[in-house]
Amino acid sequence: MARRNAILAQSIFFSAAAILVLSTGALVLFIGSTGLRVFSFISPASFFFGRSWDQNTQDFGVLPLLFGSLATTLVTLVISAPLAIAVSIFMVEIAPRPIRRIMRTAVELFASLPSVIYGLLGLTLVVPWLRDALHVGLGKGILAAAVVLVFMTQPTMVSIAEDALRSLPESLREGALAVGATRWQMIWRVLVPAARPGLLTAVILGMGRAIGETMAVQMVVGNITSRIPSNLVSGATTMPAAIVTQLPEATSPAHRAALIMVAFLLLVITLILIAGVRLATGGKSTKASTRRAVPAAQGGRPAAVAKLQGDKV
Amino acid sequence: MSTASRATVASQVGSATQVAAPELALRLANVNLYYGSFRAVKDVTLDIKARAITAIIGPSGCGKSTLLRSLNRINDRTPIFRAEGTLKLGDIDICAPTTDLVEIRRRIGMVFQRPNPFPQSIFDNVAFGLKLNGRMPRQQLTEVVEQSLRGAALWDDVKDKLDQSALGLSGGQQQRLCIARALATRPEVLLMDEPASALDPISTLRIEELINDLKRQYTIVIVTHNMQQAARASDVTVMMTMDTADRAGNVVEVGDTNQIFTNPRDRQTEEYITGRFG
Amino acid sequence: MFKSLRVGFTGLVIMATLAACGSTGTTTTSTNPTSSTSGSSATMPAATMVATAMPAATDATMSATMMAPTTAATMSATMMATATDATMSATAMGSTAMTGGAMSGKLTVAGSSALLPMMQEAAKEFQAKNSGAQITVTAGGSGAGRTQVCSGQIDIGDSDVKLSSDERSKLNCADAVETPVAIQAFAPVANKKGPGSVNNLTKDQLVKIFNGTSKNWKEVGGDDQAIVLVNRAKGSGTRSNMAKFLFAGDDKQFATGASEEDNSETVRQTVSQTPGAISYLGFAYLTNPDIIALQVDGVKADKADIQSGAWKIGGPGYAITKGKGSELAQAFIQFVTSSDFQNSDAFGKLGFVPVQK
């Protein structure tokens, strides 16, 4: 009976996995093939290197969108990665338990806010603040989007970075303190390097959130697609914002295909980011991660194994 | 070890080497240790001889590790832990709130039950404690790292792969690396919390030989479950048990290892070392 | 690595939705009108759905709420309420209506977000009279309304503008029937800082402002304050109507570099908080106290002037069917254009002006 259950469970899990893998493949194929139709309307060169995206002139150069996405993500990360790492260090190593609990609740709240709320806060608080602080006409643009995204990426980044730090064995902390490290030396010289794969994963996944965010960005970025932005405060667009703004009104087949090609690029970027996470956590660097350290340190292996592994006797 | 480099290191870590009394390294008087309201160790009064190996033995749960871990105040990390009584390293009151924890820990090194190398290179592991107090010239750093690794009998194993990850070493090698890391800051006292319990017999033997070599320069306090190890390796043995009434650990007998193992005065000690309880 | 998987998967879902959305124009699916939920999700700004990770119902009606002149603070609350309204009423009303009417069947309506509140109201009233009818109304944009009705995904497409001749051929929609259902009026609106004492602009002044020639309010008699242009996104019905008035329909004459907003609510927010800002909004927004509605050539946008044609910005919104449409679709459109409905209080409150029969 138990055996039959095991077989049943196994086949359920196997089918679930198969469905996921197959649908992923189908998706890539479908969007790719749909998006690539854009090249029956315009040349790849004018798509990839075009400096203007304007349905009035039927120019669909992706650079303004791509540049806007990359610049927004970059500015976001420059602020949010150090912030998230600092917050997670505070939560794991410094904050007393009640404060930690409050902070975790706050992080969860941040995570569960719908992005339209972020957009609204961005529109009513961030944009006017930037406008007045920087004396620019409107205040919408890459900087406004990045400020909103800093808050939106914190939950992802903090929770993963916190996990990474928390999972470090206590013995590492004691080892550092026992040779005379202060708490800060322990944190910066031992814990942060030891948690690096996890922290890197946190940053990459936060980056994924930033690059894919749509609604909140669209409300504060200005949605200007016709040129590559020359600064951070005078209006720009990102790939998802352009898609969501334009797709409903995209009646020309070239326009629609171009937008789907942008979606395909976004898919490719997402896949690259996921591969980056794999590399950060699964590649050679795992050796330096603590997961490997624990079994090695636990010892208790027979002497023969120890011999094989190079203990000279 | 060249005297020159030793002097430099000593001056870096303060007046470490001069302060300690030649005969007694650590003095404990009426020490009581608590976890919250639970008294884990009671009324310990004990002198620990310099440049000798003191083994603390006793059944599980009798507070051996708690006592050892209070000596460099690493147990302070447990929020509910509290120590009462007098714990002195030379003239320094270890437990005083004004005492500089960093200095205490540089003068009292510690090796843990499980090897805990940092996920860094072998070199960086040993140099870790040296780099904490600002920069040290590279050449001097290299020298001290080599001396420490030689001191921990690991130099020949690792001299060609100092820049490789310490986690690639075997368990026994990792533990000797941790000893080298502790030696690098030139402590006066070395605390060892069952340093071989996670190792295979051959690695254990090597660690014991190493400990024996180290006693010429260091005061060593070692907690062990292994009777043979205590008998073989130590000069003085401290026997602890757990009081049946209040479950607090206490010291029942202190003496020369030889005497304890051949002619124990206390009945519990005798029963424990002959394997009748514990 | 559960987390990365999940994130990856989310990304993929975005793509799936987009693909579904994008394929609507190029594939000729004969979607059963009953599958209104899937139809409506395809019409929505697709990425929004996943990005906000909100229930589909909330999403489907979001832009509708964004259109309505609600204040920022109440927006999220209204959003939830509207979500329930939009989807629940459509199905629930049909079965619980007390008067058994003649018409029955299912109808899917999608398109212009400006027309959405009016169509929802009409659907509610129509279903109350015809217990067998089940009408699902969603937004998605005028373009989506035109595209989807032409591809047969929905029964009625709402659009702020007519199908262009180009669209009629490319979307294979030569037989489309366009019925005017309400007159929408639009007017220029400005932030309180900038215009100064000016509350009227000539068409010529407006043209110069929106094509970027005039850059400061003092050039049109206002304060010394830089003009900040705020546009709706290209293709929006509101923008098309403005272009029709200012530039004889030539959208290219709008100054480049102005921000482009996806919906009227964001425009209202942005204009109300940005000194020197100017944009244009639908009639329903003009009474909003945060902004100034400007007169054009001495005419104020009010009901009488809009109906008489003295107010020049705006025009009819259309219900489009492919061919004549089903019997139910025809009946529904007839109800929407009936003078009973057009002259009802509910219709007036929504800010529309009745079409002249």
Coordinates of C-alpha atoms in Angstrom, one line a residue, chain A residues 20 23-24 27-28 30-31 34 37 53-57 113-117 120 122-125 127-128 131-132 137-138 140 152 156 159-160 163 201 205 208-209 212-215 218-220 222-227 234 240 243-253 256 259-260 263-264 266-268 270-271 274 277-278 281 291, chain C residues 1 3-5 7-9 11-16 18-27 43-48 51-54 62 66 72-73 75-76 79 140-147 166-167 170-171 228-230 232-237 239 251-253 256-263 265-266 269-270 273-275 277:
Chain A
L20 CA 6.5 22.9 -16.1
S23 CA 5.3 24.6 -21.0
T24 CA 8.4 26.6 -20.5
L27 CA 6.4 29.5 -24.2
V28 CA 9.9 30.4 -25.3
F30 CA 5.8 30.7 -29.0
I31 CA 6.8 34.1 -27.9
T34 CA 5.6 35.5 -32.6
R37 CA 7.6 38.3 -37.0
W53 CA 10.3 54.1 -30.9
D54 CA 7.4 55.9 -32.3
Q55 CA 4.2 54.3 -33.7
N56 CA 3.4 57.5 -35.5
T57 CA 6.4 57.0 -37.8
L113 CA 1.6 45.5 -1.3
P114 CA 0.2 45.5 -4.8
S115 CA 2.4 47.4 -7.2
V116 CA -0.3 49.9 -8.1
I117 CA 0.0 51.1 -4.5
L120 CA 0.5 55.7 -6.4
G122 CA 5.5 57.1 -6.2
L123 CA 3.2 59.5 -8.1
T124 CA 2.1 61.4 -5.1
L125 CA 5.2 61.4 -3.0
V127 CA 7.7 62.5 -8.1
P128 CA 6.8 65.8 -6.4
R131 CA 10.6 67.7 -8.8
D132 CA 11.0 70.2 -6.0
G137 CA 9.5 70.4 -14.6
L138 CA 7.8 67.1 -14.0
K140 CA 9.1 61.7 -13.8
M152 CA 9.8 47.2 -4.2
T156 CA 12.9 40.0 -2.1
S159 CA 14.5 38.0 2.8
I160 CA 17.0 36.1 0.7
D163 CA 18.3 33.6 4.9
T201 CA 21.4 35.6 -5.4
L205 CA 16.6 38.2 -7.9
G208 CA 14.8 40.5 -11.8
R209 CA 12.0 42.2 -9.9
G212 CA 10.2 43.2 -14.8
E213 CA 8.2 45.6 -12.7
T214 CA 5.5 47.2 -14.8
M215 CA 2.6 49.1 -13.2
Q218 CA 4.7 53.0 -15.7
M219 CA 3.0 55.5 -13.4
V220 CA 6.2 57.4 -12.6
G222 CA 6.9 59.3 -18.0
N223 CA 6.6 56.7 -20.8
I224 CA 8.6 58.6 -23.4
T225 CA 9.6 56.1 -26.0
S226 CA 10.7 58.4 -28.8
R227 CA 14.2 59.0 -27.7
S234 CA 13.3 64.1 -17.8
P240 CA 7.5 46.4 -19.5
I243 CA 4.5 47.1 -23.4
V244 CA 1.7 47.8 -21.0
T245 CA 1.2 51.3 -22.2
Q246 CA 1.1 50.5 -25.9
L247 CA -0.2 47.0 -26.4
P248 CA -3.9 47.8 -25.8
E249 CA -3.7 50.4 -28.6
A250 CA -1.4 48.6 -30.9
T251 CA -3.6 48.1 -33.9
S252 CA -0.9 47.8 -36.5
P253 CA 0.6 44.3 -36.9
R256 CA 2.2 44.6 -32.0
L259 CA 6.1 44.8 -28.6
I260 CA 6.0 41.0 -28.5
A263 CA 8.5 40.8 -24.4
F264 CA 10.8 38.1 -25.8
L266 CA 12.5 40.5 -21.5
L267 CA 12.1 36.8 -21.3
V268 CA 15.7 36.3 -22.5
T270 CA 15.0 36.9 -17.2
L271 CA 16.5 33.6 -18.3
I274 CA 18.1 32.9 -13.5
V277 CA 21.6 32.8 -9.9
R278 CA 22.5 29.2 -10.8
T281 CA 24.9 29.4 -6.0
R291 CA 26.8 24.2 2.9
Chain C
M1 CA 16.4 26.9 -5.3
K3 CA 12.8 30.9 -4.9
S4 CA 14.6 31.3 -8.2
L5 CA 12.2 28.9 -9.7
V7 CA 10.7 34.1 -9.9
G8 CA 11.5 32.5 -13.1
F9 CA 8.0 31.1 -13.4
G11 CA 8.5 35.9 -15.6
L12 CA 7.2 33.2 -17.8
V13 CA 3.7 33.9 -16.8
I14 CA 4.2 37.5 -17.9
M15 CA 5.3 36.2 -21.2
A16 CA 2.4 33.9 -21.5
L18 CA 1.6 38.9 -23.3
A19 CA 1.6 36.2 -25.9
A20 CA -2.0 35.6 -25.5
C21 CA -2.6 39.3 -25.8
G22 CA -0.4 39.8 -28.8
S23 CA -1.8 36.9 -30.7
T24 CA -5.3 38.3 -30.6
G25 CA -4.9 40.3 -33.7
T26 CA -3.0 37.8 -35.7
T27 CA -4.8 34.6 -35.1
T43 CA -7.5 42.6 -23.4
M44 CA -5.9 44.0 -20.3
P45 CA -2.5 45.6 -20.2
A46 CA -1.0 42.1 -19.8
A47 CA 2.1 42.7 -17.8
T48 CA 0.1 44.6 -15.2
A51 CA 3.4 42.5 -11.9
T52 CA 0.8 43.4 -9.4
A53 CA 0.0 39.8 -8.6
M54 CA -3.5 40.8 -7.9
M62 CA -8.4 48.5 -12.7
M66 CA -8.3 54.6 -12.8
A72 CA -6.0 58.9 -4.7
A73 CA -6.6 58.0 -1.1
M75 CA -8.4 54.4 -5.0
S76 CA -7.4 51.1 -3.7
M79 CA -10.7 49.3 -6.9
G140 CA -8.6 47.3 -22.3
G141 CA -8.4 50.3 -24.6
S142 CA -10.1 51.4 -27.7
G143 CA -7.5 49.8 -29.9
A144 CA -8.1 46.4 -28.2
G145 CA -11.8 46.9 -28.6
R146 CA -11.4 47.4 -32.3
T147 CA -8.9 44.6 -32.8
D166 CA -6.3 50.9 -42.9
E167 CA -7.6 48.9 -40.0
K170 CA -5.7 44.9 -42.2
L171 CA -8.0 43.6 -39.5
V228 CA 5.0 71.2 -18.5
L229 CA 3.2 69.1 -21.1
V230 CA 1.5 65.9 -20.0
R232 CA -2.0 60.6 -22.9
A233 CA -0.3 57.6 -24.6
K234 CA -0.4 57.5 -28.3
G235 CA -3.4 55.7 -29.6
S236 CA -5.6 56.7 -26.7
G237 CA -9.1 57.9 -27.7
R239 CA -5.4 61.9 -27.3
D251 CA -0.6 63.1 -34.0
K252 CA 3.0 63.7 -35.1
Q253 CA 2.5 67.4 -34.4
T256 CA 8.0 65.1 -28.4
G257 CA 9.4 64.6 -24.9
A258 CA 6.2 65.2 -23.0
S259 CA 5.4 62.4 -20.6
E260 CA 2.8 60.0 -21.8
E261 CA 0.3 58.6 -19.3
D262 CA -1.6 55.4 -19.6
N263 CA -4.9 56.7 -18.1
E265 CA -6.5 59.3 -13.4
T266 CA -2.7 59.5 -13.7
Q269 CA -2.8 63.3 -10.5
T270 CA 0.2 64.6 -12.4
Q273 CA 0.6 68.3 -8.5
T274 CA 2.9 69.7 -11.1
P275 CA 3.2 73.5 -11.3
A277 CA 1.4 71.4 -16.1

